[in-house]
Amino acid sequence: MPATAASGARSGTPGERLRIENGRLIDPAQGLDGAYDLLIEDGVVAEVVAREERRPGRQAREPRERGESREARGAREPAVLDAAGLVVAPGLIDMHVHLREPGQEYKETVATGTMAAAAGGFTAVACMANTEPVNDNRSVTEHILSEARRHGYARVYPIGAVSKQLLGEELAEIGEMVRAGAVAVSDDGRPVMNAELMRRALLFAQHFDVPVIQHAEDLNLSGKGVMHEGEWSTRLGLAGIPGAAEDVMVARDLLLLEDTGGRYHVAHLSTARSLELVRRARRQGLPVTCEVTPHHLVLTDEEVARTVFSTQCKMKPPLRSERDRRALLAGLADGTVDVIASDHAPHHADEKDVEFDLAPFGILGLETTLGLCLDRLVRPGVISLSRLVELLSTGPARVLGLPGGTLRSGSPADVTLFDPEGEVTIAAAGFLSRSRNTPFDGWTLKGKPVATLVGGRRVELPRRAAG
Amino acid sequence: MPMATASPVRWTREDLLGIAELSPGEIELILDTAESFREVGERPIKKVPTLRGKTVVNLFFESSTRTRSSFEIAEKRLSADNLNFSASGSALSKGESLVDTALNLQAMAPDLIVIRHAHAGAPHLLAKKLKAGVINAGDGAHEHPTQALLDAYTIRRHKGRLAGLKVAIVGDIEHSRVVRSNIHLLTKMGARVTVAGPRTMMPPGIERLGVEVAYTLAEAVRGADVIMMLRIQLERQGRMSIPSIKEYFEIFGLTSARLAGAAEDVIIMHPGPMNRGVEIASEVADGPYSVILEQVTHGVSVRMAVLYLLSGVHEETA
């Protein structure tokens, strides 16, 4: 992957050294989970150092002097970041966000979106192409990257469009965009409905070794639907989006993939049956990966009724049934799911403050994902902390072929520190995102991000979003 | 003033958004209150001063003749001041949002707002924003509570009860708000409900609402004490659900011959507007079992009861 793609927060200056100590370091790529200190030099990981066993019962808080004399090879003493009580993980990567820039800066910008990312514990995001103009050519890709270099609080990896103007008719200039820094292609927000175009995209993208990410939705089946089709859409009298709208698309694409090869990634997978299709294809050896969102893991279609038509529960794919939700949880645990991604989709409050049918699809995710996952997945024992780090960092780095996702020596020093026990009450009014559209406002969660480092530098955030 | 009711339930709600959230006691209270208003419509001077000084806004975002006229007459018979506001020629057609329209009305301090809207949940959005009481006069395919109440009132007048009756509802179940409100009301009151219609018009999970599902008219009609026919709108449902009116009528159209098997004293209902020769043959609509026009009459009493209970005057005078 081109190094220039990794833009955003600046890297450390030569000779700069930092030691993150006393934390619980988790790096699934190296199979590490335990008492390790992390030494960073010149913006890259220098070394992961095992700490000696401590006496049981004693808490991790230690005097800062410890260990400093041990480090002999550096010319200068390293700065120290005390991570006692915290998890030290490779920087989290959200591979599915909408930064809305260019074109819809009233919803979000590269600056505010990456601020939200950093506040949520993410050191990198991959942003979707449905901007205005569409990111379907290198000048838009370059524009996003230049905004990220100048105003970013996290690394930004643009995802280019599959088709020109997202129209699903002609292939976009994928090679040009990849050379400019795009890491994948997707028409997300819309599916690639035309099977022939999808076949061509899967073939052509192989020249540039990027995955094709599909928003799997058969538009004829989803029709005018605004929520999952089932008991609750029937009760509420809202038009339904059947699970089959996703399933038939995933099934179709997997058949195409069998012929084409290449890499295929299912965005925001939401149904039990799609997951089973991916599971079987994987077993068959097909190059398929998939992501799920926190909201599909935590909420179901019943939430639309519980909140009495709250438009904060309106997104695509829609919140599914409890059966689907349980299947996704099982998919996290058994390894079928590769990635948790938020599908951060900012919308202005005025756009959401309308009749359910008329509201745009989508909710925020960057500032709630980590807390939700810690509280609703790790705390009840659905998955381990290490598996969560894999889903939020190692997995997305692997799917997109990014340099991060591990704390192996020589990796970029992108690090996330979080407190798995820290309690936090979500307050949308205090989000750093420019938008406020979340169904989780007011939720109290155990588990919160504490700091991010990008290229060895701690990311400093403004207290509150401007405006 | 019609005050004496046998129901032990006190009315505490500020809005009537649906039947789903009502208790059987509350439903009975509305029906009993309607009973005491019925005779107002039979007087030579059809007016009582009950809601004098109260302002009611009728906010109709979807065309409606029957429901709107019924509410208007109910309001006038109760001496309320009313204001009619319809989508055509209103601010809504100029791009104002529902919330803004509502807040502007709110600034004029109405006591009650009656809303009809094509989108499910629109009355609920208003109720979250406004101090005025909100009455749902039909929201999308969600609920039409006063229709279900007037249907129940009509059934009760004929059968003396709701519990234990077999009620068949036939037609486009998926797109009908009348069905949903009726299912909630009738099942809460102990009636057995069977819904019937083409499989393409049957929403998933409908049986979870406590009803039986039938896919033939004969099965639905068998032993029915009440048959409710629903309007079929080809323009709304599109030709993916039924190929033609003719095909629909041949499978689900109610004719005299197809009434065989129903209870001897079956009553035939329709929320209107009827499509003669589409879902119901004229011989049935105008026949001896039909109570379709009575439904319209009772609609006024039921809406008077709802307006009265929600206006809070029963609390003020208590």
mmCIF file of C-alpha atoms in Angstrom, chain A residues 60-315:
data_model
loop_
_atom_site.group_PDB
_atom_site.id
_atom_site.type_symbol
_atom_site.label_atom_id
_atom_site.label_comp_id
_atom_site.label_asym_id
_atom_site.label_seq_id
_atom_site.Cartn_x
_atom_site.Cartn_y
_atom_site.Cartn_z
ATOM 1 C CA ALA A 60 -0.655 -1.853 38.353
ATOM 2 C CA ARG A 61 0.064 1.688 39.468
ATOM 3 C CA GLU A 62 3.842 1.968 39.763
ATOM 4 C CA PRO A 63 6.347 4.743 40.241
ATOM 5 C CA ARG A 64 7.397 6.262 36.979
ATOM 6 C CA GLU A 65 11.117 5.829 37.580
ATOM 7 C CA ARG A 66 10.915 2.106 37.078
ATOM 8 C CA GLY A 67 12.465 0.854 33.889
ATOM 9 C CA GLU A 68 14.054 4.093 32.822
ATOM 10 C CA SER A 69 17.573 3.066 33.770
ATOM 11 C CA ARG A 70 17.133 -0.192 31.948
ATOM 12 C CA GLU A 71 16.975 1.466 28.586
ATOM 13 C CA ALA A 72 20.583 1.974 27.576
ATOM 14 C CA ARG A 73 20.635 2.167 23.821
ATOM 15 C CA GLY A 74 18.718 5.418 23.307
ATOM 16 C CA ALA A 75 20.633 8.663 23.466
ATOM 17 C CA ARG A 76 17.736 10.378 25.270
ATOM 18 C CA GLU A 77 15.496 9.116 28.007
ATOM 19 C CA PRO A 78 12.080 8.224 26.574
ATOM 20 C CA ALA A 79 9.053 10.188 27.576
ATOM 21 C CA VAL A 80 6.704 8.056 29.613
ATOM 22 C CA LEU A 81 2.981 7.505 29.271
ATOM 23 C CA ASP A 82 1.522 5.680 32.236
ATOM 24 C CA ALA A 83 -1.148 3.260 31.065
ATOM 25 C CA ALA A 84 -1.886 1.627 34.399
ATOM 26 C CA GLY A 85 -5.374 0.116 34.346
ATOM 27 C CA LEU A 86 -5.603 0.643 30.598
ATOM 28 C CA VAL A 87 -5.470 -1.582 27.574
ATOM 29 C CA VAL A 88 -2.786 -0.681 25.049
ATOM 30 C CA ALA A 89 -3.864 -1.830 21.593
ATOM 31 C CA PRO A 90 -2.846 -1.293 18.002
ATOM 32 C CA GLY A 91 -4.729 1.746 16.736
ATOM 33 C CA LEU A 92 -8.363 1.020 15.994
ATOM 34 C CA ILE A 93 -9.438 1.345 12.375
ATOM 35 C CA ASP A 94 -12.994 2.069 11.307
ATOM 36 C CA MET A 95 -13.137 0.864 7.747
ATOM 37 C CA HIS A 96 -16.619 2.193 7.048
ATOM 38 C CA VAL A 97 -17.324 5.868 7.673
ATOM 39 C CA HIS A 98 -18.905 8.716 5.766
ATOM 40 C CA LEU A 99 -16.932 11.929 6.217
ATOM 41 C CA ARG A 100 -19.352 13.842 3.934
ATOM 42 C CA GLU A 101 -16.567 16.024 2.573
ATOM 43 C CA PRO A 102 -16.579 17.260 -0.116
ATOM 44 C CA GLY A 103 -20.109 18.477 -0.576
ATOM 45 C CA GLN A 104 -22.033 17.955 2.649
ATOM 46 C CA GLU A 105 -19.896 19.814 5.128
ATOM 47 C CA TYR A 106 -22.992 20.760 7.140
ATOM 48 C CA LYS A 107 -23.166 17.096 8.208
ATOM 49 C CA GLU A 108 -19.480 16.358 8.725
ATOM 50 C CA THR A 109 -16.019 17.318 7.489
ATOM 51 C CA VAL A 110 -12.723 15.512 7.344
ATOM 52 C CA ALA A 111 -11.703 17.559 10.368
ATOM 53 C CA THR A 112 -14.783 16.898 12.521
ATOM 54 C CA GLY A 113 -15.090 13.293 11.386
ATOM 55 C CA THR A 114 -11.500 12.502 12.310
ATOM 56 C CA MET A 115 -11.926 14.361 15.600
ATOM 57 C CA ALA A 116 -14.865 12.082 16.311
ATOM 58 C CA ALA A 117 -12.694 9.151 15.297
ATOM 59 C CA ALA A 118 -9.919 10.121 17.696
ATOM 60 C CA ALA A 119 -12.421 10.771 20.485
ATOM 61 C CA GLY A 120 -13.810 7.300 19.884
ATOM 62 C CA GLY A 121 -10.408 5.622 20.022
ATOM 63 C CA PHE A 122 -9.804 5.303 16.283
ATOM 64 C CA THR A 123 -6.461 6.153 14.727
ATOM 65 C CA ALA A 124 -7.621 5.586 11.164
ATOM 66 C CA VAL A 125 -10.807 5.607 9.132
ATOM 67 C CA ALA A 126 -11.684 4.550 5.614
ATOM 68 C CA CYS A 127 -14.204 6.907 4.073
ATOM 69 C CA MET A 128 -16.856 6.033 1.542
ATOM 70 C CA ALA A 129 -17.145 7.534 -1.893
ATOM 71 C CA ASN A 130 -20.691 8.919 -1.804
ATOM 72 C CA THR A 131 -19.612 12.514 -1.447
ATOM 73 C CA GLU A 132 -20.600 15.432 -3.706
ATOM 74 C CA PRO A 133 -18.837 15.215 -6.095
ATOM 75 C CA VAL A 134 -18.502 11.463 -5.862
ATOM 76 C CA ASN A 135 -15.041 10.121 -5.131
ATOM 77 C CA ASP A 136 -14.880 8.422 -8.515
ATOM 78 C CA ASN A 137 -11.666 10.018 -9.785
ATOM 79 C CA ARG A 138 -8.206 10.833 -8.517
ATOM 80 C CA SER A 139 -8.796 14.559 -8.002
ATOM 81 C CA VAL A 140 -11.466 13.898 -5.391
ATOM 82 C CA THR A 141 -9.298 11.208 -3.756
ATOM 83 C CA GLU A 142 -6.420 13.678 -3.631
ATOM 84 C CA HIS A 143 -8.655 16.399 -2.253
ATOM 85 C CA ILE A 144 -9.803 14.191 0.626
ATOM 86 C CA LEU A 145 -6.220 13.202 1.405
ATOM 87 C CA SER A 146 -5.054 16.789 1.315
ATOM 88 C CA GLU A 147 -7.821 17.811 3.718
ATOM 89 C CA ALA A 148 -6.783 14.922 5.941
ATOM 90 C CA ARG A 149 -3.121 15.988 5.895
ATOM 91 C CA ARG A 150 -4.036 19.513 6.837
ATOM 92 C CA HIS A 151 -6.909 18.980 9.256
ATOM 93 C CA GLY A 152 -6.934 15.316 10.176
ATOM 94 C CA TYR A 153 -6.904 13.929 13.705
ATOM 95 C CA ALA A 154 -6.623 10.372 12.418
ATOM 96 C CA ARG A 155 -5.352 8.713 9.293
ATOM 97 C CA VAL A 156 -7.782 8.791 6.400
ATOM 98 C CA TYR A 157 -7.948 6.105 3.741
ATOM 99 C CA PRO A 158 -10.316 7.001 0.933
ATOM 100 C CA ILE A 159 -12.442 4.331 -0.702
ATOM 101 C CA GLY A 160 -13.105 5.031 -4.357
ATOM 102 C CA ALA A 161 -16.339 4.433 -6.206
ATOM 103 C CA VAL A 162 -16.867 1.254 -8.183
ATOM 104 C CA SER A 163 -18.876 3.090 -10.825
ATOM 105 C CA LYS A 164 -18.796 6.604 -12.220
ATOM 106 C CA GLN A 165 -21.188 8.827 -10.274
ATOM 107 C CA LEU A 166 -22.286 5.715 -8.330
ATOM 108 C CA LEU A 167 -24.693 5.145 -11.194
ATOM 109 C CA GLY A 168 -23.851 1.486 -11.509
ATOM 110 C CA GLU A 169 -23.289 1.778 -15.236
ATOM 111 C CA GLU A 170 -19.595 2.273 -16.030
ATOM 112 C CA LEU A 171 -16.496 1.421 -14.020
ATOM 113 C CA ALA A 172 -14.759 4.348 -12.353
ATOM 114 C CA GLU A 173 -11.017 4.878 -12.871
ATOM 115 C CA ILE A 174 -10.025 2.494 -10.126
ATOM 116 C CA GLY A 175 -6.318 2.429 -10.958
ATOM 117 C CA GLU A 176 -6.028 6.211 -10.901
ATOM 118 C CA MET A 177 -7.731 6.378 -7.521
ATOM 119 C CA VAL A 178 -5.601 3.613 -6.051
ATOM 120 C CA ARG A 179 -2.441 5.356 -7.238
ATOM 121 C CA ALA A 180 -3.737 8.510 -5.532
ATOM 122 C CA GLY A 181 -4.260 6.589 -2.285
ATOM 123 C CA ALA A 182 -7.614 4.813 -2.419
ATOM 124 C CA VAL A 183 -7.524 1.479 -0.571
ATOM 125 C CA ALA A 184 -10.718 -0.172 -1.837
ATOM 126 C CA VAL A 185 -13.680 0.469 -4.086
ATOM 127 C CA SER A 186 -17.347 0.630 -3.150
ATOM 128 C CA ASP A 187 -20.557 2.286 -4.296
ATOM 129 C CA ASP A 188 -21.682 2.162 -0.650
ATOM 130 C CA GLY A 189 -24.964 3.863 0.011
ATOM 131 C CA ARG A 190 -26.034 2.094 -3.129
ATOM 132 C CA PRO A 191 -25.489 -1.496 -4.176
ATOM 133 C CA VAL A 192 -23.870 -2.519 -7.420
ATOM 134 C CA MET A 193 -27.179 -3.815 -8.768
ATOM 135 C CA ASN A 194 -25.955 -4.763 -12.211
ATOM 136 C CA ALA A 195 -24.454 -8.236 -11.988
ATOM 137 C CA GLU A 196 -22.320 -7.710 -15.065
ATOM 138 C CA LEU A 197 -20.800 -4.544 -13.618
ATOM 139 C CA MET A 198 -20.037 -6.366 -10.383
ATOM 140 C CA ARG A 199 -18.364 -9.164 -12.316
ATOM 141 C CA ARG A 200 -16.218 -6.638 -14.181
ATOM 142 C CA ALA A 201 -15.361 -4.777 -10.978
ATOM 143 C CA LEU A 202 -14.228 -7.980 -9.258
ATOM 144 C CA LEU A 203 -11.998 -8.722 -12.247
ATOM 145 C CA PHE A 204 -10.630 -5.241 -12.800
ATOM 146 C CA ALA A 205 -9.905 -4.434 -9.148
ATOM 147 C CA GLN A 206 -7.449 -7.336 -9.091
ATOM 148 C CA HIS A 207 -5.013 -5.287 -11.169
ATOM 149 C CA PHE A 208 -4.647 -2.983 -8.185
ATOM 150 C CA ASP A 209 -5.049 -5.537 -5.423
ATOM 151 C CA VAL A 210 -7.945 -3.763 -3.736
ATOM 152 C CA PRO A 211 -11.143 -5.305 -2.398
ATOM 153 C CA VAL A 212 -14.564 -4.564 -3.831
ATOM 154 C CA ILE A 213 -16.862 -3.642 -0.961
ATOM 155 C CA GLN A 214 -20.520 -4.295 -1.590
ATOM 156 C CA HIS A 215 -23.500 -2.622 0.058
ATOM 157 C CA ALA A 216 -25.564 -5.743 -0.453
ATOM 158 C CA GLU A 217 -29.128 -4.741 -1.138
ATOM 159 C CA ASP A 218 -31.448 -5.739 -3.932
ATOM 160 C CA LEU A 219 -33.253 -2.465 -4.536
ATOM 161 C CA ASN A 220 -36.304 -4.164 -6.028
ATOM 162 C CA LEU A 221 -36.764 -6.214 -2.874
ATOM 163 C CA SER A 222 -36.091 -3.352 -0.473
ATOM 164 C CA GLY A 223 -38.412 -1.105 -2.484
ATOM 165 C CA LYS A 224 -39.853 1.682 -0.376
ATOM 166 C CA GLY A 225 -38.947 -0.142 2.826
ATOM 167 C CA VAL A 226 -37.769 1.861 5.816
ATOM 168 C CA MET A 227 -37.235 -0.837 8.450
ATOM 169 C CA HIS A 228 -36.718 -4.594 8.682
ATOM 170 C CA GLU A 229 -39.670 -6.551 7.346
ATOM 171 C CA GLY A 230 -41.160 -8.633 10.135
ATOM 172 C CA GLU A 231 -43.499 -8.525 13.079
ATOM 173 C CA TRP A 232 -42.485 -4.990 14.021
ATOM 174 C CA SER A 233 -42.873 -3.457 10.573
ATOM 175 C CA THR A 234 -46.275 -5.127 10.490
ATOM 176 C CA ARG A 235 -47.224 -3.683 13.865
ATOM 177 C CA LEU A 236 -46.001 -0.211 12.984
ATOM 178 C CA GLY A 237 -47.414 -0.181 9.467
ATOM 179 C CA LEU A 238 -44.036 0.774 8.034
ATOM 180 C CA ALA A 239 -42.866 -0.642 4.720
ATOM 181 C CA GLY A 240 -40.418 -3.479 5.279
ATOM 182 C CA ILE A 241 -37.013 -4.331 3.884
ATOM 183 C CA PRO A 242 -36.869 -8.134 3.859
ATOM 184 C CA GLY A 243 -33.692 -9.901 4.903
ATOM 185 C CA ALA A 244 -33.789 -11.475 1.460
ATOM 186 C CA ALA A 245 -32.903 -8.093 -0.066
ATOM 187 C CA GLU A 246 -29.437 -8.550 1.402
ATOM 188 C CA ASP A 247 -29.210 -12.315 1.061
ATOM 189 C CA VAL A 248 -29.897 -12.528 -2.655
ATOM 190 C CA MET A 249 -27.221 -9.934 -3.338
ATOM 191 C CA VAL A 250 -24.611 -11.670 -1.201
ATOM 192 C CA ALA A 251 -25.498 -15.006 -2.810
ATOM 193 C CA ARG A 252 -25.248 -13.536 -6.305
ATOM 194 C CA ASP A 253 -21.907 -11.887 -5.626
ATOM 195 C CA LEU A 254 -20.446 -15.050 -4.114
ATOM 196 C CA LEU A 255 -21.382 -16.957 -7.256
ATOM 197 C CA LEU A 256 -19.670 -14.298 -9.347
ATOM 198 C CA LEU A 257 -16.645 -14.366 -7.060
ATOM 199 C CA GLU A 258 -16.309 -18.073 -7.622
ATOM 200 C CA ASP A 259 -15.662 -17.322 -11.289
ATOM 201 C CA THR A 260 -13.668 -14.111 -11.024
ATOM 202 C CA GLY A 261 -11.453 -14.429 -7.983
ATOM 203 C CA GLY A 262 -10.314 -11.138 -6.502
ATOM 204 C CA ARG A 263 -11.349 -9.857 -3.110
ATOM 205 C CA TYR A 264 -14.937 -9.292 -2.060
ATOM 206 C CA HIS A 265 -16.012 -7.676 1.183
ATOM 207 C CA VAL A 266 -19.585 -7.459 2.461
ATOM 208 C CA ALA A 267 -20.251 -4.120 4.135
ATOM 209 C CA HIS A 268 -22.526 -3.957 7.185
ATOM 210 C CA LEU A 269 -23.700 -7.557 6.948
ATOM 211 C CA SER A 270 -26.935 -7.810 8.917
ATOM 212 C CA THR A 271 -28.747 -11.107 8.447
ATOM 213 C CA ALA A 272 -28.292 -14.644 9.704
ATOM 214 C CA ARG A 273 -28.591 -16.013 6.190
ATOM 215 C CA SER A 274 -26.017 -13.679 4.619
ATOM 216 C CA LEU A 275 -23.632 -14.639 7.382
ATOM 217 C CA GLU A 276 -24.221 -18.301 6.678
ATOM 218 C CA LEU A 277 -23.551 -17.698 2.975
ATOM 219 C CA VAL A 278 -20.238 -16.042 3.837
ATOM 220 C CA ARG A 279 -19.379 -18.838 6.260
ATOM 221 C CA ARG A 280 -19.953 -21.488 3.602
ATOM 222 C CA ALA A 281 -18.082 -19.537 0.923
ATOM 223 C CA ARG A 282 -15.148 -19.119 3.287
ATOM 224 C CA ARG A 283 -15.098 -22.848 3.931
ATOM 225 C CA GLN A 284 -15.070 -23.306 0.171
ATOM 226 C CA GLY A 285 -11.970 -21.117 0.052
ATOM 227 C CA LEU A 286 -13.485 -18.038 -1.586
ATOM 228 C CA PRO A 287 -11.719 -14.703 -0.915
ATOM 229 C CA VAL A 288 -14.613 -13.127 0.978
ATOM 230 C CA THR A 289 -14.577 -11.013 4.130
ATOM 231 C CA CYS A 290 -17.326 -9.189 5.976
ATOM 232 C CA GLU A 291 -18.018 -6.538 8.550
ATOM 233 C CA VAL A 292 -20.873 -5.951 10.976
ATOM 234 C CA THR A 293 -21.857 -2.762 12.784
ATOM 235 C CA PRO A 294 -22.259 -2.239 16.522
ATOM 236 C CA HIS A 295 -25.896 -1.224 16.101
ATOM 237 C CA HIS A 296 -26.780 -4.485 14.398
ATOM 238 C CA LEU A 297 -25.081 -6.304 17.275
ATOM 239 C CA VAL A 298 -26.844 -4.342 20.003
ATOM 240 C CA LEU A 299 -30.287 -3.350 18.720
ATOM 241 C CA THR A 300 -33.156 -5.070 16.902
ATOM 242 C CA ASP A 301 -36.144 -3.922 14.864
ATOM 243 C CA GLU A 302 -38.181 -3.793 18.057
ATOM 244 C CA GLU A 303 -36.238 -0.633 18.942
ATOM 245 C CA VAL A 304 -38.255 1.315 16.337
ATOM 246 C CA ALA A 305 -41.407 0.490 18.298
ATOM 247 C CA ARG A 306 -39.813 0.960 21.700
ATOM 248 C CA THR A 307 -38.698 4.463 20.750
ATOM 249 C CA VAL A 308 -42.055 5.201 19.056
ATOM 250 C CA PHE A 309 -40.808 5.770 15.505
ATOM 251 C CA SER A 310 -37.496 7.394 16.428
ATOM 252 C CA THR A 311 -35.664 8.207 13.206
ATOM 253 C CA GLN A 312 -32.412 7.489 15.058
ATOM 254 C CA CYS A 313 -33.330 3.850 14.485
ATOM 255 C CA LYS A 314 -33.484 4.275 10.724
ATOM 256 C CA MET A 315 -30.495 3.054 8.762
#
